[in-house]
C-alpha cells in the first residue's frame, strides 16, 4: 500500500509553505514527515515561489509572517498566484493581527509554536471549507459618484465625509475610490499614507476578483476602505476604461456603497464610471463660473444619455452670503437642489488635520448635513433592512 497520496482512506492535503517566522522551519520539517499532508513546495519569499504556486492542485498555503498586524501586502502577493485558502502563522505579539484577520482573506491564524497535529487539523479544515469568498451572494453595491466640472467646489471634502458617514454611522461596507487619477488627495484628507493605489491594482498580474481587490485597499478608522489615486500623475493613464469597468463590477460584489471622487473632466474612466453610477452628486456653488460649468455639465450628461433621475444637485457652501440665492441656482440650471451643505470652519480645519469633519466634529452643522445626505442616498428598502439587522443585533 502506498502512503504517498492517502492515509487510510484520507487524501493527503497538498500544502505550500511561504514566508518566515520563528518556529516555521521546525514546523515545515515536521509537516514534511507527516502522512496527512503533502508539502509541494516552500519558499521564504512569496514572489520567488510563483512557478510552484501557480501549479495545479495546491489546496492550502501556510504563510509565516513577522508582522504584528495583518500583512495585507504579503496576502496580496500570494493571491497573485493562487486562490487556495491561506493560514497565517505568526510568533510573538500578534493581537492586532488576530483582530484584523477576522475580516481578512485568511482562513485561520496560528501562533507558533503549535503541536503539529493542531496545524494539520487546521490545514484539513481549511482545505474542506475551501476558499471563503469575500463577496456576499447577491450583494450589489450602489455607486455614488461625486462630480463637479469646476475645481475646488468641494468634491473631495464631500466624498471623504460622505464615505465616512456611510461606514461609521450607517454601518455600510464602504469603498472610497479616488478617480482624480492625476492629483487625487482623498487619502490625505483621511490622514492616510497608503502604499498601494489603484495603479498597483491595475498593473498587478492575474484576474481581478474581490479577494485581490481587498489586498489593495486600505482601511480607515471609520471602517471605510480606500483605493487611492496613483502616487505619480504619469501613472494615471494605465487606469483604462476597461480596467475601471471591471474594478467597479467587482467592487459592487464586495461593498454596499462605492463612493467615487472625481476630477473635473469627462475622461474615459469617468465615462466608464458614469455607466455604472446609481447616484451622481453634482456639486455646485454660489458663484457664476461654477454655475456656468455645471450647466454645461448637465448638457453633456444629456448628450451622454445619462438618466436625469440619477442626478442629485448638491449646493455646497449654501449659507455663504455672496448675493446669490438657492432659487437663482435652481432657475439657472432648471433643476432642483437636492442637498444643501453649509460652509463651515470645521471643514478646512479637519482637512488640515486629516480627519473628516463628520468624524472629528460630529455636532457641526456641516456634519449633520452630510449625515442627512448619507441617509437620503440609501434606498428605502435597504435602509429598512439595515434597521432590522441593527434591531436584531441590539
Ligand atoms: N462646506 C465647506 N465649508 C468650508 N470649506 C469647504 C467646504 N467645502 C469645501 N471647502 C474647502 O474647499 C477646499 C476645496 O475643496 P475640495 O478639495 O473638496 O474641492 P475639489 O472639488 O475636490 O477640488 P479639486 O477639483 O481640486 O479636486 C477644501 O480644502 C475645503 O477646505
Ligand atoms: Mg478633489
Short mmCIF file of C-alpha atoms and ligand atoms in Angstrom, two decimals:
data_model
loop_
_atom_site.label_atom_id
_atom_site.label_comp_id
_atom_site.label_asym_id
_atom_site.label_seq_id
_atom_site.Cartn_x
_atom_site.Cartn_y
_atom_site.Cartn_z
CA UNK A 1 0.00 0.00 0.00
CA UNK A 2 1.35 3.41 -0.85
CA UNK A 3 1.35 6.19 1.71
CA UNK A 4 2.11 8.77 -0.98
CA UNK A 5 -1.37 10.08 -1.53
CA UNK A 6 -3.60 8.52 1.12
CA UNK A 7 -3.59 7.82 4.83
CA UNK A 8 -6.14 5.11 5.36
CA UNK A 9 -8.96 6.47 3.27
CA UNK A 10 -7.88 10.11 3.73
CA UNK A 11 -6.36 12.03 0.88
CA UNK A 12 -3.25 14.00 1.62
CA UNK A 13 -3.73 17.76 1.57
CA UNK A 14 -1.34 19.50 -0.80
CA UNK A 15 0.25 22.43 1.01
CA UNK A 16 2.78 25.13 0.27
CA UNK A 17 4.77 26.92 2.98
CA UNK A 18 5.88 30.52 2.42
CA UNK A 19 7.23 33.47 4.38
CA UNK A 20 9.11 33.29 7.64
CA UNK A 21 8.61 33.49 11.38
CA UNK A 22 10.10 31.92 14.50
CA UNK A 23 9.41 28.19 14.61
CA UNK A 24 8.39 27.92 10.95
CA UNK A 25 11.41 25.88 9.91
CA UNK A 26 10.76 23.23 12.60
CA UNK A 27 7.09 23.11 11.63
CA UNK A 28 7.97 22.75 7.96
CA UNK A 29 10.21 19.78 8.74
CA UNK A 30 7.51 18.18 10.88
CA UNK A 31 4.93 18.64 8.15
CA UNK A 32 7.27 17.16 5.57
CA UNK A 33 7.31 13.93 7.62
CA UNK A 34 3.56 13.97 8.35
CA UNK A 35 1.44 11.48 6.45
CA UNK A 36 -1.68 13.64 6.10
CA UNK A 37 -0.14 16.50 4.18
CA UNK A 38 1.98 16.67 1.07
CA UNK A 39 4.43 19.54 1.04
CA UNK A 40 4.51 20.52 -2.61
CA UNK A 41 6.96 23.34 -2.05
CA UNK A 42 8.23 26.04 0.23
CA UNK A 43 9.84 29.41 -0.08
CA UNK A 44 10.94 32.12 2.31
CA UNK A 45 9.70 34.81 -0.10
CA UNK A 46 6.28 34.72 -1.71
CA UNK A 47 7.30 36.07 -5.08
CA UNK A 48 10.11 33.57 -5.62
CA UNK A 49 7.64 30.77 -5.28
CA UNK A 50 5.49 31.87 -8.19
CA UNK A 51 6.18 28.94 -10.55
CA UNK A 52 5.22 26.29 -7.98
CA UNK A 53 2.31 28.23 -6.55
CA UNK A 54 0.74 28.52 -9.95
CA UNK A 55 0.91 24.75 -10.41
CA UNK A 56 -2.33 22.74 -10.38
CA UNK A 57 -3.88 21.38 -7.21
CA UNK A 58 -2.49 23.37 -4.35
CA UNK A 59 -5.03 23.16 -1.52
CA UNK A 60 -3.71 25.27 1.35
CA UNK A 61 -0.97 27.90 1.75
CA UNK A 62 0.73 28.22 5.13
CA UNK A 63 2.29 31.65 5.35
CA UNK A 64 4.67 32.68 8.12
CA UNK A 65 4.77 36.38 8.92
CA UNK A 66 6.86 38.55 11.20
CA UNK A 67 4.32 41.34 11.00
CA UNK A 68 2.40 42.11 14.21
CA UNK A 69 -0.51 43.48 12.16
CA UNK A 70 -2.27 41.98 9.15
CA UNK A 71 0.32 41.58 6.34
CA UNK A 72 -2.03 42.73 3.56
CA UNK A 73 0.85 43.09 1.06
CA UNK A 74 2.03 39.53 1.66
CA UNK A 75 -1.50 38.19 1.29
CA UNK A 76 -1.96 40.18 -1.92
CA UNK A 77 1.29 38.70 -3.30
CA UNK A 78 0.08 35.17 -2.58
CA UNK A 79 -3.27 35.97 -4.21
CA UNK A 80 -1.44 36.86 -7.41
CA UNK A 81 -0.62 33.16 -7.70
CA UNK A 82 -3.32 31.13 -6.04
CA UNK A 83 -6.84 31.26 -4.65
CA UNK A 84 -6.13 28.46 -2.16
CA UNK A 85 -7.06 29.13 1.50
CA UNK A 86 -4.29 30.86 3.47
CA UNK A 87 -3.37 30.00 7.05
CA UNK A 88 -1.23 32.67 8.67
CA UNK A 89 1.48 31.57 11.07
CA UNK A 90 2.93 34.11 13.46
CA UNK A 91 5.00 34.16 16.61
CA UNK A 92 5.22 36.69 19.39
CA UNK A 93 2.82 39.60 19.91
CA UNK A 94 0.10 39.29 17.31
CA UNK A 95 -3.10 40.55 18.93
CA UNK A 96 -3.63 43.22 16.22
CA UNK A 97 -3.12 40.57 13.58
CA UNK A 98 -5.71 38.28 15.17
CA UNK A 99 -8.25 41.10 15.31
CA UNK A 100 -7.70 42.23 11.72
CA UNK A 101 -7.63 38.69 10.38
CA UNK A 102 -11.28 38.24 11.35
CA UNK A 103 -12.40 40.25 8.33
CA UNK A 104 -9.49 39.39 6.10
CA UNK A 105 -8.98 36.92 3.32
CA UNK A 106 -7.36 34.27 5.56
CA UNK A 107 -8.83 31.01 6.79
CA UNK A 108 -7.02 30.81 10.09
CA UNK A 109 -4.22 32.28 12.20
CA UNK A 110 -1.98 30.05 14.30
CA UNK A 111 0.57 31.33 16.76
CA UNK A 112 3.75 29.23 16.84
CA UNK A 113 4.90 27.04 18.48
CA UNK A 114 1.99 24.65 17.91
CA UNK A 115 1.64 20.89 18.06
CA UNK A 116 1.97 19.56 14.54
CA UNK A 117 -1.38 17.77 14.93
CA UNK A 118 -3.10 21.11 15.60
CA UNK A 119 -1.63 22.58 12.45
CA UNK A 120 -2.59 19.54 10.40
CA UNK A 121 -6.14 19.79 11.74
CA UNK A 122 -6.32 23.47 10.71
CA UNK A 123 -4.95 22.54 7.28
CA UNK A 124 -7.55 19.80 6.79
CA UNK A 125 -10.33 22.13 7.92
CA UNK A 126 -9.20 24.93 5.60
CA UNK A 127 -8.97 22.50 2.67
CA UNK A 128 -12.53 21.28 3.33
CA UNK A 129 -14.06 24.72 3.76
CA UNK A 130 -12.24 25.79 0.62
CA UNK A 131 -11.81 29.40 -0.21
CA UNK A 132 -14.04 31.76 1.75
CA UNK A 133 -15.43 34.20 -0.78
CA UNK A 134 -15.41 37.80 0.40
CA UNK A 135 -18.36 38.73 -1.72
CA UNK A 136 -21.78 38.14 -0.25
CA UNK A 137 -24.01 36.36 -2.71
CA UNK A 138 -26.44 38.75 -4.32
CA UNK A 139 -24.73 41.89 -2.99
CA UNK A 140 -24.93 44.72 -5.45
CA UNK A 141 -23.34 47.87 -4.10
CA UNK A 142 -24.54 51.31 -5.10
CA UNK A 143 -22.13 53.54 -6.94
CA UNK A 144 -22.31 57.14 -5.70
CA UNK A 145 -20.20 59.40 -7.90
CA UNK A 146 -19.25 62.88 -6.68
CA UNK A 147 -18.59 65.17 -9.62
CA UNK A 148 -18.26 68.84 -10.49
CA UNK A 149 -16.94 70.34 -13.72
CA UNK A 150 -15.13 73.01 -11.68
CA UNK A 151 -12.07 72.52 -9.45
CA UNK A 152 -12.22 73.34 -5.77
CA UNK A 153 -16.01 73.10 -5.40
CA UNK A 154 -15.73 70.52 -2.61
CA UNK A 155 -15.81 67.13 -4.36
CA UNK A 156 -13.11 65.54 -2.24
CA UNK A 157 -14.36 67.02 1.02
CA UNK A 158 -17.85 65.77 0.16
CA UNK A 159 -16.77 62.28 -0.92
CA UNK A 160 -14.46 61.65 2.04
CA UNK A 161 -17.06 62.84 4.56
CA UNK A 162 -19.91 61.02 2.85
CA UNK A 163 -17.97 57.75 2.66
CA UNK A 164 -17.01 58.10 6.34
CA UNK A 165 -20.67 58.69 7.24
CA UNK A 166 -21.78 55.59 5.27
CA UNK A 167 -19.19 53.45 7.02
CA UNK A 168 -19.35 54.85 10.54
CA UNK A 169 -22.97 55.92 11.01
CA UNK A 170 -24.91 53.82 8.53
CA UNK A 171 -22.90 50.66 9.10
CA UNK A 172 -22.31 50.17 5.37
CA UNK A 173 -19.41 48.30 3.88
CA UNK A 174 -17.96 51.25 2.00
CA UNK A 175 -15.27 51.72 -0.63
CA UNK A 176 -13.93 55.16 -1.44
CA UNK A 177 -12.43 55.17 -4.92
CA UNK A 178 -10.23 58.14 -5.84
CA UNK A 179 -10.70 58.73 -9.54
CA UNK A 180 -8.95 62.09 -9.51
CA UNK A 181 -6.25 59.99 -11.10
CA UNK A 182 -3.56 62.64 -11.51
CA UNK A 183 -3.91 64.75 -8.39
CA UNK A 184 -6.13 62.76 -6.07
CA UNK A 185 -6.00 63.77 -2.42
CA UNK A 186 -8.73 61.69 -0.82
CA UNK A 187 -6.18 59.62 1.16
CA UNK A 188 -4.52 62.78 2.52
CA UNK A 189 -7.88 64.14 3.65
CA UNK A 190 -8.34 60.89 5.58
CA UNK A 191 -4.89 61.23 7.13
CA UNK A 192 -3.69 58.06 5.39
CA UNK A 193 -0.47 57.33 3.54
CA UNK A 194 -1.29 54.07 1.77
CA UNK A 195 1.49 52.28 -0.05
CA UNK A 196 -0.90 50.64 -2.55
CA UNK A 197 -3.00 52.53 -5.03
CA UNK A 198 -5.35 51.87 -7.92
CA UNK A 199 -2.24 51.90 -10.14
CA UNK A 200 -0.72 48.91 -8.30
CA UNK A 201 -4.01 47.09 -8.63
CA UNK A 202 -4.40 47.60 -12.38
CA UNK A 203 -0.80 46.63 -13.20
CA UNK A 204 -0.81 43.53 -10.97
CA UNK A 205 -0.87 40.26 -12.91
CA UNK A 206 -3.87 37.98 -12.86
CA UNK A 207 -7.62 38.34 -13.00
CA UNK A 208 -9.30 40.86 -10.71
CA UNK A 209 -11.70 39.48 -8.10
CA UNK A 210 -12.93 40.58 -4.65
CA UNK A 211 -10.04 38.90 -2.84
CA UNK A 212 -7.49 40.63 -4.97
CA UNK A 213 -9.25 43.98 -4.58
CA UNK A 214 -9.16 43.51 -0.79
CA UNK A 215 -5.38 43.18 -0.96
CA UNK A 216 -5.00 46.66 -2.44
CA UNK A 217 -7.39 48.71 -0.32
CA UNK A 218 -6.50 50.47 2.94
CA UNK A 219 -8.81 50.51 5.95
CA UNK A 220 -9.60 53.85 7.62
CA UNK A 221 -10.58 54.24 11.28
CA UNK A 222 -14.18 54.99 10.21
CA UNK A 223 -14.35 51.49 8.73
CA UNK A 224 -14.25 52.56 5.08
CA UNK A 225 -11.77 51.08 2.63
CA UNK A 226 -9.98 53.40 0.24
CA UNK A 227 -8.42 52.69 -3.11
CA UNK A 228 -6.29 55.80 -3.58
CA UNK A 229 -5.23 57.57 -6.77
CA UNK A 230 -1.81 56.72 -8.25
CA UNK A 231 1.12 58.36 -6.46
CA UNK A 232 2.58 59.72 -9.73
CA UNK A 233 0.42 61.69 -12.22
CA UNK A 234 2.01 59.87 -15.18
CA UNK A 235 0.66 56.53 -13.91
CA UNK A 236 -2.91 57.72 -14.33
CA UNK A 237 -3.14 56.66 -17.98
CA UNK A 238 -2.71 53.00 -17.07
CA UNK A 239 -6.09 53.10 -15.33
CA UNK A 240 -8.01 52.41 -18.51
CA UNK A 241 -11.74 52.35 -19.10
CA UNK A 242 -11.73 48.56 -19.34
CA UNK A 243 -9.80 48.12 -16.08
CA UNK A 244 -12.10 50.51 -14.30
CA UNK A 245 -15.27 48.87 -15.57
CA UNK A 246 -14.08 45.53 -14.21
CA UNK A 247 -13.00 47.15 -10.95
CA UNK A 248 -16.45 48.65 -10.38
CA UNK A 249 -18.17 45.36 -11.18
CA UNK A 250 -16.00 43.55 -8.64
CA UNK A 251 -16.37 46.32 -6.05
CA UNK A 252 -20.15 46.09 -6.33
CA UNK A 253 -19.99 42.46 -5.28
CA UNK A 254 -17.97 43.24 -2.14
CA UNK A 255 -19.33 46.58 -0.95
CA UNK A 256 -22.68 48.12 -0.07
CA UNK A 257 -21.63 51.54 -1.31
CA UNK A 258 -18.83 52.70 -3.58
CA UNK A 259 -18.20 56.45 -3.32
CA UNK A 260 -16.20 57.77 -6.26
CA UNK A 261 -14.28 61.04 -6.02
CA UNK A 262 -13.51 62.53 -9.42
CA UNK A 263 -11.60 65.22 -11.30
CA UNK A 264 -13.44 67.96 -13.20
CA UNK A 265 -13.19 66.14 -16.55
CA UNK A 266 -15.23 63.71 -18.63
CA UNK A 267 -12.30 61.40 -19.43
CA UNK A 268 -12.53 57.70 -20.35
CA UNK A 269 -12.52 56.27 -16.79
CA UNK A 270 -15.13 58.85 -15.79
CA UNK A 271 -17.39 57.75 -18.66
CA UNK A 272 -16.97 54.12 -17.60
CA UNK A 273 -17.91 55.17 -14.06
CA UNK A 274 -20.99 57.07 -15.26
CA UNK A 275 -22.16 53.89 -16.98
CA UNK A 276 -22.29 52.23 -13.56
CA UNK A 277 -23.34 55.19 -11.43
CA UNK A 278 -26.56 54.91 -9.43
CA UNK A 279 -26.42 58.38 -7.88
CA UNK A 280 -24.49 61.25 -9.41
CA UNK A 281 -23.85 64.04 -6.92
CA UNK A 282 -23.26 67.14 -8.99
CA UNK A 283 -21.52 69.63 -6.71
CA UNK A 284 -22.39 73.25 -7.32
CA UNK A 285 -21.54 76.50 -5.52
CA UNK A 286 -22.93 80.00 -5.26
CA UNK A 287 -20.73 81.55 -7.92
CA UNK A 288 -21.32 82.35 -11.56
CA UNK A 289 -18.36 80.47 -13.12
CA UNK A 290 -19.26 77.24 -11.30
CA UNK A 291 -22.90 77.68 -12.28
CA UNK A 292 -21.96 78.15 -15.92
CA UNK A 293 -19.85 74.98 -15.90
CA UNK A 294 -22.45 72.92 -14.06
CA UNK A 295 -24.96 73.97 -16.72
CA UNK A 296 -22.56 72.76 -19.42
CA UNK A 297 -22.03 69.52 -17.50
CA UNK A 298 -25.78 68.93 -17.36
CA UNK A 299 -25.92 69.37 -21.15
CA UNK A 300 -23.03 66.94 -21.62
CA UNK A 301 -24.73 64.40 -19.35
CA UNK A 302 -27.84 64.70 -21.50
CA UNK A 303 -25.79 64.11 -24.66
CA UNK A 304 -24.28 61.04 -22.97
CA UNK A 305 -27.85 59.87 -22.28
CA UNK A 306 -27.13 59.75 -18.53
CA UNK A 307 -30.52 59.30 -16.81
CA UNK A 308 -31.66 62.64 -15.33
CA UNK A 309 -33.36 60.90 -12.41
CA UNK A 310 -29.97 59.76 -11.12
CA UNK A 311 -28.59 63.30 -10.82
CA UNK A 312 -28.65 64.96 -7.38
CA UNK A 313 -27.66 68.59 -7.28
CA UNK A 314 -25.58 69.39 -4.18
CA UNK A 315 -25.24 73.05 -3.22
CA UNK A 316 -22.00 73.32 -1.28
CA UNK A 317 -21.30 76.30 0.99
CA UNK A 318 -25.02 77.02 0.64
CA UNK A 319 -25.13 79.55 3.50
CA UNK A 320 -22.45 81.89 2.16
CA UNK A 321 -23.69 85.45 1.70
CA UNK A 322 -22.48 86.24 -1.77
CA UNK A 323 -25.52 87.82 -3.39
CA UNK A 324 -26.90 84.65 -4.91
CA UNK A 325 -29.77 82.52 -3.67
CA UNK A 326 -30.65 78.87 -3.98
CA UNK A 327 -33.70 79.76 -6.11
CA UNK A 328 -31.45 81.55 -8.60
CA UNK A 329 -29.21 78.49 -8.87
CA UNK A 330 -32.25 76.29 -9.47
CA UNK A 331 -33.59 78.73 -12.05
CA UNK A 332 -30.29 78.94 -13.93
CA UNK A 333 -29.86 75.17 -14.00
CA UNK A 334 -33.51 74.28 -14.42
CA UNK A 335 -33.02 71.67 -11.70
CA UNK A 336 -33.87 71.35 -8.02
CA UNK A 337 -31.15 71.36 -5.36
CA UNK A 338 -31.42 68.02 -3.56
CA UNK A 339 -28.87 68.58 -0.78
CA UNK A 340 -27.65 71.79 0.85
CA UNK A 341 -24.28 71.67 2.59
CA UNK A 342 -23.27 74.68 4.69
CA UNK A 343 -19.91 76.37 4.71
CA UNK A 344 -18.25 75.55 7.99
CA UNK A 345 -14.92 76.36 9.61
CA UNK A 346 -14.83 72.76 10.80
CA UNK A 347 -14.14 71.70 7.20
CA UNK A 348 -10.78 73.38 6.45
CA UNK A 349 -9.64 72.60 10.00
CA UNK A 350 -10.47 68.92 9.57
CA UNK A 351 -8.85 68.86 6.12
CA UNK A 352 -5.60 70.11 7.62
CA UNK A 353 -5.81 67.60 10.46
CA UNK A 354 -6.54 64.70 8.11
CA UNK A 355 -9.76 63.67 9.88
CA UNK A 356 -13.11 64.10 8.11
CA UNK A 357 -15.29 66.71 9.86
CA UNK A 358 -18.17 64.25 10.10
CA UNK A 359 -15.99 62.20 12.48
CA UNK A 360 -13.96 64.91 14.23
CA UNK A 361 -16.81 67.42 14.68
CA UNK A 362 -19.92 65.30 14.64
CA UNK A 363 -22.02 68.12 16.15
CA UNK A 364 -21.08 70.69 13.48
CA UNK A 365 -23.79 71.84 11.05
CA UNK A 366 -21.67 70.54 8.21
CA UNK A 367 -21.52 67.05 9.73
CA UNK A 368 -25.27 66.96 10.32
CA UNK A 369 -25.88 67.91 6.69
CA UNK A 370 -23.55 65.19 5.43
CA UNK A 371 -25.19 62.56 7.63
CA UNK A 372 -28.59 63.61 6.31
CA UNK A 373 -27.24 63.28 2.79
CA UNK A 374 -25.90 59.78 3.53
CA UNK A 375 -29.33 58.75 4.80
CA UNK A 376 -31.08 60.34 1.83
CA UNK A 377 -28.94 58.40 -0.61
CA UNK A 378 -29.79 54.98 0.78
CA UNK A 379 -32.66 53.29 -0.97
CA UNK A 380 -35.66 52.99 1.33
CA UNK A 381 -35.80 49.19 1.25
CA UNK A 382 -32.11 48.83 2.03
CA UNK A 383 -32.42 51.26 4.93
CA UNK A 384 -35.30 49.25 6.35
CA UNK A 385 -33.35 46.02 6.06
CA UNK A 386 -30.38 47.64 7.77
CA UNK A 387 -32.58 48.84 10.62
CA UNK A 388 -33.96 45.32 11.03
CA UNK A 389 -30.40 43.97 11.23
CA UNK A 390 -29.36 46.57 13.83
CA UNK A 391 -32.52 45.87 15.81
CA UNK A 392 -31.82 42.14 15.82
CA UNK A 393 -28.26 42.71 16.96
CA UNK A 394 -29.39 45.01 19.79
N1 LIG B 1 -18.68 73.17 3.02
C1 LIG B 1 -17.45 73.67 3.13
N2 LIG B 1 -17.14 74.54 4.14
C2 LIG B 1 -15.92 75.05 4.29
N3 LIG B 1 -14.90 74.79 3.46
C3 LIG B 1 -15.13 73.97 2.43
C4 LIG B 1 -16.40 73.36 2.20
N4 LIG B 1 -16.31 72.56 1.11
C5 LIG B 1 -15.04 72.68 0.66
N5 LIG B 1 -14.32 73.50 1.45
C6 LIG B 1 -12.91 73.89 1.31
O1 LIG B 1 -12.59 73.98 -0.05
C7 LIG B 1 -11.38 73.31 -0.32
C8 LIG B 1 -11.51 72.61 -1.66
O2 LIG B 1 -12.37 71.51 -1.50
P1 LIG B 1 -12.09 70.14 -2.25
O3 LIG B 1 -10.64 69.82 -2.24
O4 LIG B 1 -13.01 69.15 -1.70
O5 LIG B 1 -12.52 70.54 -3.72
P2 LIG B 1 -12.45 69.63 -5.03
O6 LIG B 1 -13.67 69.92 -5.79
O7 LIG B 1 -12.16 68.25 -4.67
O8 LIG B 1 -11.18 70.29 -5.73
P3 LIG B 1 -10.31 69.65 -6.93
O9 LIG B 1 -11.12 69.82 -8.16
O10 LIG B 1 -9.08 70.49 -6.92
O11 LIG B 1 -10.07 68.22 -6.58
C9 LIG B 1 -11.14 72.36 0.82
O12 LIG B 1 -9.81 72.31 1.22
C10 LIG B 1 -12.00 72.86 1.95
O13 LIG B 1 -11.20 73.48 2.91
MG1 LIG B 2 -10.65 66.92 -5.25
#
